[in-house]
PDB file of C-alpha atoms in Angstrom:
ATOM      1  CA  UNK A 141       5.226   4.256  18.039  1.00 35.00           C
ATOM      2  CA  UNK A 142       2.290   1.925  18.238  1.00 39.00           C
ATOM      3  CA  UNK A 143       2.712  -1.380  16.500  1.00 44.00           C
ATOM      4  CA  UNK A 144       1.251  -4.800  16.291  1.00 54.00           C
ATOM      5  CA  UNK A 145       3.621  -7.478  15.118  1.00 50.00           C
ATOM      6  CA  UNK A 146       3.710 -11.153  14.379  1.00 44.00           C
ATOM      7  CA  UNK A 147       6.600 -13.448  15.216  1.00 48.00           C
ATOM      8  CA  UNK A 148       6.224 -15.916  12.330  1.00 47.00           C
ATOM      9  CA  UNK A 149       5.636 -14.622   8.814  1.00 85.00           C
ATOM     10  CA  UNK A 150       4.916 -18.125   7.479  1.00 92.00           C
ATOM     11  CA  UNK A 151       3.589 -21.111   9.359  1.00 94.00           C
ATOM     12  CA  UNK A 152       3.345 -24.561   7.792  1.00 95.00           C
ATOM     13  CA  UNK A 153       1.100 -27.068   9.520  1.00 97.00           C
ATOM     14  CA  UNK A 154       0.126 -30.623   8.727  1.00 97.00           C
ATOM     15  CA  UNK A 155      -3.549 -31.106   7.977  1.00 97.00           C
ATOM     16  CA  UNK A 156      -5.354 -32.204  11.117  1.00 97.00           C
ATOM     17  CA  UNK A 157      -2.817 -30.655  13.481  1.00 97.00           C
ATOM     18  CA  UNK A 158      -3.474 -27.591  15.591  1.00 97.00           C
ATOM     19  CA  UNK A 159      -2.136 -24.197  14.501  1.00 97.00           C
ATOM     20  CA  UNK A 160      -0.995 -21.392  16.737  1.00 97.00           C
ATOM     21  CA  UNK A 161      -0.485 -17.924  15.320  1.00 96.00           C
ATOM     22  CA  UNK A 162       1.067 -15.320  17.576  1.00 94.00           C
ATOM     23  CA  UNK A 163       0.848 -11.565  17.772  1.00 94.00           C
ATOM     24  CA  UNK A 164       2.566  -8.977  19.946  1.00 93.00           C
ATOM     25  CA  UNK A 165       1.053  -5.578  20.537  1.00 89.00           C
ATOM     26  CA  UNK A 166       2.707  -2.542  22.038  1.00 80.00           C
ATOM     27  CA  UNK A 167      -0.130  -0.322  23.242  1.00 88.00           C
ATOM     28  CA  UNK A 168      -1.102  -1.379  26.741  1.00 89.00           C
ATOM     29  CA  UNK A 169      -4.162   0.860  26.488  1.00 88.00           C
ATOM     30  CA  UNK A 170      -5.653  -1.171  23.638  1.00 89.00           C
ATOM     31  CA  UNK A 171      -8.830  -2.803  24.834  1.00 88.00           C
ATOM     32  CA  UNK A 172     -10.195  -4.664  21.853  1.00 91.00           C
ATOM     33  CA  UNK A 173      -8.550  -7.119  19.502  1.00 93.00           C
ATOM     34  CA  UNK A 174      -9.672  -8.897  16.369  1.00 93.00           C
ATOM     35  CA  UNK A 175      -8.265 -11.739  14.302  1.00 96.00           C
ATOM     36  CA  UNK A 176      -8.886 -11.612  10.575  1.00 96.00           C
ATOM     37  CA  UNK A 177      -8.394 -14.207   7.854  1.00 97.00           C
ATOM     38  CA  UNK A 178      -7.512 -13.086   4.348  1.00 96.00           C
ATOM     39  CA  UNK A 179      -7.724 -15.564   1.518  1.00 95.00           C
ATOM     40  CA  UNK A 180      -5.999 -14.912  -1.766  1.00 92.00           C
ATOM     41  CA  UNK A 181      -7.731 -12.201  -3.786  1.00 91.00           C
ATOM     42  CA  UNK A 182     -10.226 -11.368  -1.059  1.00 94.00           C
ATOM     43  CA  UNK A 183     -10.655  -8.859   1.716  1.00 96.00           C
ATOM     44  CA  UNK A 184      -9.953  -9.680   5.361  1.00 96.00           C
ATOM     45  CA  UNK A 185     -12.705 -11.618   7.058  1.00 95.00           C
ATOM     46  CA  UNK A 186     -13.525 -11.477  10.767  1.00 93.00           C
ATOM     47  CA  UNK A 187     -12.718 -14.648  12.686  1.00 95.00           C
ATOM     48  CA  UNK A 188     -12.952 -13.837  16.355  1.00 95.00           C
ATOM     49  CA  UNK A 189     -12.525 -10.942  18.733  1.00 93.00           C
ATOM     50  CA  UNK A 190     -11.664 -10.453  22.364  1.00 94.00           C
ATOM     51  CA  UNK A 191     -11.931  -7.593  24.810  1.00 92.00           C
ATOM     52  CA  UNK A 192      -9.251  -6.736  27.312  1.00 91.00           C
ATOM     53  CA  UNK A 193     -11.382  -7.830  30.263  1.00 92.00           C
ATOM     54  CA  UNK A 194     -11.098 -11.419  29.017  1.00 95.00           C
ATOM     55  CA  UNK A 195      -8.108 -13.708  28.616  1.00 96.00           C
ATOM     56  CA  UNK A 196      -9.703 -16.383  26.470  1.00 97.00           C
ATOM     57  CA  UNK A 197     -12.506 -16.668  23.979  1.00 97.00           C
ATOM     58  CA  UNK A 198     -13.580 -19.667  21.957  1.00 97.00           C
ATOM     59  CA  UNK A 199     -15.323 -19.961  18.654  1.00 94.00           C
ATOM     60  CA  UNK A 200     -15.869 -22.829  16.308  1.00 93.00           C
ATOM     61  CA  UNK A 201     -12.436 -24.520  16.032  1.00 96.00           C
ATOM     62  CA  UNK A 202     -10.739 -21.251  16.984  1.00 98.00           C
ATOM     63  CA  UNK A 203      -9.583 -19.895  20.309  1.00 98.00           C
ATOM     64  CA  UNK A 204      -8.044 -16.522  21.012  1.00 98.00           C
ATOM     65  CA  UNK A 205      -5.838 -16.042  24.047  1.00 98.00           C
ATOM     66  CA  UNK A 206      -4.900 -12.661  25.435  1.00 97.00           C
ATOM     67  CA  UNK A 207      -2.027 -12.117  27.824  1.00 96.00           C
ATOM     68  CA  UNK A 208      -2.074  -8.491  28.858  1.00 93.00           C
ATOM     69  CA  UNK A 209       0.970  -8.863  31.099  1.00 94.00           C
ATOM     70  CA  UNK A 210       3.245  -9.486  28.142  1.00 94.00           C
ATOM     71  CA  UNK A 211       0.975  -7.857  25.554  1.00 94.00           C
ATOM     72  CA  UNK A 212       0.573 -11.014  23.552  1.00 95.00           C
ATOM     73  CA  UNK A 213      -2.297 -12.394  21.536  1.00 96.00           C
ATOM     74  CA  UNK A 214      -2.600 -15.799  19.945  1.00 97.00           C
ATOM     75  CA  UNK A 215      -5.007 -17.565  17.629  1.00 98.00           C
ATOM     76  CA  UNK A 216      -5.354 -21.301  17.936  1.00 98.00           C
ATOM     77  CA  UNK A 217      -6.983 -23.269  15.149  1.00 98.00           C
ATOM     78  CA  UNK A 218      -7.946 -26.823  16.006  1.00 98.00           C
ATOM     79  CA  UNK A 219      -7.710 -29.633  13.457  1.00 97.00           C
ATOM     80  CA  UNK A 220      -6.359 -27.378  10.727  1.00 97.00           C
ATOM     81  CA  UNK A 221      -7.956 -27.922   7.333  1.00 97.00           C
ATOM     82  CA  UNK A 222      -6.832 -26.999   3.796  1.00 97.00           C
ATOM     83  CA  UNK A 223      -9.464 -24.263   3.786  1.00 96.00           C
ATOM     84  CA  UNK A 224      -7.639 -22.603   6.665  1.00 97.00           C
ATOM     85  CA  UNK A 225      -4.759 -21.707   4.361  1.00 97.00           C
ATOM     86  CA  UNK A 226      -4.672 -17.918   4.283  1.00 96.00           C
ATOM     87  CA  UNK A 227      -2.945 -14.884   5.764  1.00 96.00           C
ATOM     88  CA  UNK A 228      -4.011 -14.127   9.317  1.00 97.00           C
ATOM     89  CA  UNK A 229      -3.914 -10.670  10.854  1.00 95.00           C
ATOM     90  CA  UNK A 230      -4.361  -9.465  14.365  1.00 95.00           C
ATOM     91  CA  UNK A 231      -5.646  -5.942  14.866  1.00 92.00           C
ATOM     92  CA  UNK A 232      -5.836  -3.817  17.961  1.00 91.00           C
ATOM     93  CA  UNK A 233      -8.082  -0.949  18.683  1.00 86.00           C
ATOM     94  CA  UNK A 234      -5.823   1.980  19.340  1.00 72.00           C
ATOM     95  CA  UNK A 235      -7.925   5.027  19.964  1.00 66.00           C
ATOM     96  CA  UNK A 236     -11.624   5.397  19.452  1.00 68.00           C
ATOM     97  CA  UNK A 237     -11.865   4.987  15.720  1.00 74.00           C
ATOM     98  CA  UNK A 238      -8.637   3.408  14.636  1.00 79.00           C
ATOM     99  CA  UNK A 239      -7.425  -0.138  14.257  1.00 86.00           C
ATOM    100  CA  UNK A 240      -3.784  -1.041  13.817  1.00 89.00           C
ATOM    101  CA  UNK A 241      -3.103  -4.233  11.941  1.00 91.00           C
ATOM    102  CA  UNK A 242      -0.192  -6.581  12.415  1.00 89.00           C
ATOM    103  CA  UNK A 243       2.067  -7.603   9.575  1.00 87.00           C
ATOM    104  CA  UNK A 244       0.275 -10.894   8.954  1.00 91.00           C
ATOM    105  CA  UNK A 245       1.176 -14.582   9.122  1.00 94.00           C
ATOM    106  CA  UNK A 246       0.726 -16.868   6.162  1.00 95.00           C
ATOM    107  CA  UNK A 247      -0.649 -20.252   7.204  1.00 96.00           C
ATOM    108  CA  UNK A 248       0.082 -23.134   4.841  1.00 96.00           C
ATOM    109  CA  UNK A 249      -1.716 -26.386   5.435  1.00 97.00           C
ATOM    110  CA  UNK A 250       0.181 -29.425   4.202  1.00 95.00           C
ATOM    111  CA  UNK A 251      -1.750 -32.435   2.987  1.00 88.00           C
TER     112      UNK A 251
ATOM    113  CA  UNK B  80     -26.066  -9.826  -1.754  1.00 63.00           C
ATOM    114  CA  UNK B  81     -22.592  -8.378  -1.372  1.00 70.00           C
ATOM    115  CA  UNK B  82     -22.245  -6.530   1.924  1.00 93.00           C
ATOM    116  CA  UNK B  83     -19.369  -4.230   0.931  1.00 97.00           C
ATOM    117  CA  UNK B  84     -18.673  -3.805  -2.762  1.00 96.00           C
ATOM    118  CA  UNK B  85     -15.941  -1.944  -4.585  1.00 97.00           C
ATOM    119  CA  UNK B  86     -15.449  -0.975  -8.202  1.00 97.00           C
ATOM    120  CA  UNK B  87     -13.347  -1.528 -10.132  1.00 97.00           C
ATOM    121  CA  UNK B  88     -11.630  -4.702  -8.941  1.00 96.00           C
ATOM    122  CA  UNK B  89      -8.571  -3.989 -11.058  1.00 97.00           C
ATOM    123  CA  UNK B  90      -7.263  -0.611 -12.168  1.00 97.00           C
ATOM    124  CA  UNK B  91      -4.205  -0.145 -14.344  1.00 98.00           C
ATOM    125  CA  UNK B  92      -3.188   3.388 -15.168  1.00 97.00           C
ATOM    126  CA  UNK B  93      -0.207   5.572 -15.931  1.00 97.00           C
ATOM    127  CA  UNK B  94       1.635   7.950 -13.677  1.00 97.00           C
ATOM    128  CA  UNK B  95       0.078  11.369 -13.472  1.00 97.00           C
ATOM    129  CA  UNK B  96      -3.455  10.232 -14.172  1.00 98.00           C
ATOM    130  CA  UNK B  97      -6.432  10.793 -11.880  1.00 98.00           C
ATOM    131  CA  UNK B  98      -8.623   7.854 -10.886  1.00 97.00           C
ATOM    132  CA  UNK B  99     -11.477   7.006  -8.569  1.00 98.00           C
ATOM    133  CA  UNK B 100     -12.486   3.904  -6.656  1.00 98.00           C
ATOM    134  CA  UNK B 101     -16.060   3.489  -5.495  1.00 98.00           C
ATOM    135  CA  UNK B 102     -17.337   1.716  -2.413  1.00 98.00           C
ATOM    136  CA  UNK B 103     -20.829   0.869  -1.289  1.00 97.00           C
ATOM    137  CA  UNK B 104     -22.135  -0.990   1.727  1.00 97.00           C
ATOM    138  CA  UNK B 105     -25.660  -2.326   2.150  1.00 96.00           C
ATOM    139  CA  UNK B 106     -25.335  -3.188   5.837  1.00 94.00           C
ATOM    140  CA  UNK B 107     -26.802   0.028   7.164  1.00 93.00           C
ATOM    141  CA  UNK B 108     -23.525   0.842   8.884  1.00 93.00           C
ATOM    142  CA  UNK B 109     -22.612   4.338  10.039  1.00 91.00           C
ATOM    143  CA  UNK B 110     -18.849   4.103   9.626  1.00 92.00           C
ATOM    144  CA  UNK B 111     -16.745   3.433   6.554  1.00 94.00           C
ATOM    145  CA  UNK B 112     -12.998   3.127   6.025  1.00 94.00           C
ATOM    146  CA  UNK B 113     -10.312   3.018   3.376  1.00 96.00           C
ATOM    147  CA  UNK B 114      -7.237   0.847   3.884  1.00 95.00           C
ATOM    148  CA  UNK B 115      -4.130   0.420   1.763  1.00 96.00           C
ATOM    149  CA  UNK B 116      -2.427  -2.985   1.564  1.00 95.00           C
ATOM    150  CA  UNK B 117       1.085  -3.013   0.174  1.00 90.00           C
ATOM    151  CA  UNK B 118       2.939  -5.801  -1.599  1.00 86.00           C
ATOM    152  CA  UNK B 119       4.004  -7.257   1.743  1.00 86.00           C
ATOM    153  CA  UNK B 120       0.383  -7.548   2.841  1.00 88.00           C
ATOM    154  CA  UNK B 121       0.705  -4.762   5.375  1.00 90.00           C
ATOM    155  CA  UNK B 122      -2.695  -3.131   5.986  1.00 92.00           C
ATOM    156  CA  UNK B 123      -2.800   0.509   6.963  1.00 91.00           C
ATOM    157  CA  UNK B 124      -5.814   2.668   7.576  1.00 91.00           C
ATOM    158  CA  UNK B 125      -6.081   5.762   5.416  1.00 93.00           C
ATOM    159  CA  UNK B 126      -9.433   7.342   6.200  1.00 91.00           C
ATOM    160  CA  UNK B 127     -12.506   6.788   8.276  1.00 90.00           C
ATOM    161  CA  UNK B 128     -15.906   8.416   7.946  1.00 90.00           C
ATOM    162  CA  UNK B 129     -18.693   8.328  10.493  1.00 89.00           C
ATOM    163  CA  UNK B 130     -22.096   9.493   9.300  1.00 87.00           C
ATOM    164  CA  UNK B 131     -20.434  11.175   6.315  1.00 85.00           C
ATOM    165  CA  UNK B 132     -18.007  13.064   8.551  1.00 88.00           C
ATOM    166  CA  UNK B 133     -14.260  12.514   8.295  1.00 88.00           C
ATOM    167  CA  UNK B 134     -12.933  11.188  11.617  1.00 85.00           C
ATOM    168  CA  UNK B 135      -9.560   9.726  10.676  1.00 81.00           C
ATOM    169  CA  UNK B 136      -7.038  10.982   8.153  1.00 83.00           C
ATOM    170  CA  UNK B 137      -3.807   9.099   8.601  1.00 82.00           C
ATOM    171  CA  UNK B 138      -1.405  11.643   7.102  1.00 79.00           C
ATOM    172  CA  UNK B 139      -2.316  10.541   3.637  1.00 88.00           C
ATOM    173  CA  UNK B 140      -1.039  12.807   0.826  1.00 91.00           C
ATOM    174  CA  UNK B 141      -3.448  15.475  -0.338  1.00 92.00           C
ATOM    175  CA  UNK B 142      -3.613  13.706  -3.690  1.00 96.00           C
ATOM    176  CA  UNK B 143      -6.017  11.284  -1.997  1.00 95.00           C
ATOM    177  CA  UNK B 144      -9.461  12.708  -1.407  1.00 94.00           C
ATOM    178  CA  UNK B 145     -12.275  10.631   0.033  1.00 94.00           C
ATOM    179  CA  UNK B 146     -15.861  11.622  -0.544  1.00 93.00           C
ATOM    180  CA  UNK B 147     -18.935  10.309   1.216  1.00 93.00           C
ATOM    181  CA  UNK B 148     -22.132  11.379  -0.555  1.00 92.00           C
ATOM    182  CA  UNK B 149     -24.196   9.378   1.925  1.00 92.00           C
ATOM    183  CA  UNK B 150     -23.676   6.839   4.697  1.00 91.00           C
ATOM    184  CA  UNK B 151     -23.701   3.915   2.282  1.00 95.00           C
ATOM    185  CA  UNK B 152     -20.961   5.221  -0.007  1.00 96.00           C
ATOM    186  CA  UNK B 153     -17.341   6.205   0.440  1.00 96.00           C
ATOM    187  CA  UNK B 154     -15.401   6.911  -2.727  1.00 96.00           C
ATOM    188  CA  UNK B 155     -11.679   7.489  -3.052  1.00 97.00           C
ATOM    189  CA  UNK B 156     -10.298   9.861  -5.645  1.00 97.00           C
ATOM    190  CA  UNK B 157      -6.576   9.924  -6.355  1.00 97.00           C
ATOM    191  CA  UNK B 158      -4.915  12.741  -8.276  1.00 97.00           C
ATOM    192  CA  UNK B 159      -1.576  12.650 -10.060  1.00 97.00           C
ATOM    193  CA  UNK B 160      -0.992   8.968  -9.484  1.00 97.00           C
ATOM    194  CA  UNK B 161       2.535   7.873  -8.565  1.00 97.00           C
ATOM    195  CA  UNK B 162       4.274   4.515  -8.813  1.00 97.00           C
ATOM    196  CA  UNK B 163       4.167   4.186  -5.023  1.00 95.00           C
ATOM    197  CA  UNK B 164       0.388   4.290  -5.080  1.00 96.00           C
ATOM    198  CA  UNK B 165       0.351   0.787  -6.527  1.00 97.00           C
ATOM    199  CA  UNK B 166      -1.331  -1.380  -3.912  1.00 96.00           C
ATOM    200  CA  UNK B 167      -4.602  -3.061  -3.062  1.00 97.00           C
ATOM    201  CA  UNK B 168      -7.148  -0.670  -1.599  1.00 98.00           C
ATOM    202  CA  UNK B 169      -9.830  -2.026   0.701  1.00 98.00           C
ATOM    203  CA  UNK B 170     -13.013  -0.378   1.741  1.00 97.00           C
ATOM    204  CA  UNK B 171     -14.596  -1.483   5.014  1.00 95.00           C
ATOM    205  CA  UNK B 172     -17.578  -0.596   7.149  1.00 94.00           C
ATOM    206  CA  UNK B 173     -18.656  -1.068  10.729  1.00 91.00           C
ATOM    207  CA  UNK B 174     -21.898  -0.562  12.590  1.00 87.00           C
ATOM    208  CA  UNK B 175     -20.515   2.449  14.379  1.00 78.00           C
ATOM    209  CA  UNK B 176     -17.246   4.130  15.125  1.00 72.00           C
ATOM    210  CA  UNK B 177     -15.520   3.007  18.231  1.00 66.00           C
ATOM    211  CA  UNK B 178     -13.445   0.200  19.511  1.00 63.00           C
ATOM    212  CA  UNK B 179     -15.712  -2.794  19.669  1.00 72.00           C
ATOM    213  CA  UNK B 180     -17.342  -3.021  16.295  1.00 81.00           C
ATOM    214  CA  UNK B 181     -16.336  -5.592  13.746  1.00 85.00           C
ATOM    215  CA  UNK B 182     -15.255  -4.244  10.381  1.00 89.00           C
ATOM    216  CA  UNK B 183     -16.554  -5.789   7.181  1.00 93.00           C
ATOM    217  CA  UNK B 184     -14.173  -5.539   4.246  1.00 96.00           C
ATOM    218  CA  UNK B 185     -14.835  -5.281   0.549  1.00 97.00           C
ATOM    219  CA  UNK B 186     -13.042  -7.480  -2.010  1.00 96.00           C
ATOM    220  CA  UNK B 187     -10.364  -4.888  -2.720  1.00 97.00           C
ATOM    221  CA  UNK B 188      -9.243  -2.863  -5.736  1.00 98.00           C
ATOM    222  CA  UNK B 189      -5.820  -3.693  -7.116  1.00 97.00           C
ATOM    223  CA  UNK B 190      -4.300  -0.476  -8.424  1.00 98.00           C
ATOM    224  CA  UNK B 191      -1.269  -0.708 -10.665  1.00 97.00           C
ATOM    225  CA  UNK B 192       0.466   2.489 -11.697  1.00 97.00           C
ATOM    226  CA  UNK B 193       2.893   2.189 -14.613  1.00 97.00           C
TER     227      UNK B 193
END
């Protein structure tokens, strides 16, 4: 069935280093992807999105890369800060109204 | 102002009871959603409403009944609660249905069934 998965359930990064969070998706027909950040006790919060006609999109300190050939998505966070500690989800649009979320990666920023 | 709000934030109840969770969005969005997040943080869509019409029902048990009195509200009623219903429930909204609209999530309702 359709699935969106993450390779690393927990990622520990030194403060100031760059973080890379990966996501694999299985539906080659998916054409829109979003990265969400979920802090403890809160709902997921939009970080950045990308459409399938792009392979890279940059935001403030974040970059999303899309490789449609291998159905892989990644989120890069530059100069990781303590406030970046959270669970990160990728989500793919699978069908007109439905999003499928990945299992999540917990990012821990070490001081 | 809170964009998507849910009440209550915490709900503790016994098996067999009936409970409701309320959701309101003040963003003027047409589409609203309910998601369930389990103890492993896995998020799964349950329902989606567009302009008060049900457009997604992800094989959720009949004990769960969403109700949308207007575009700004999507409530979730759960009958005969079971232990497995314990989870965090998130309401979300988006400008419209479809694949390229960002979803805004509420703060979640932690439901504990004992």
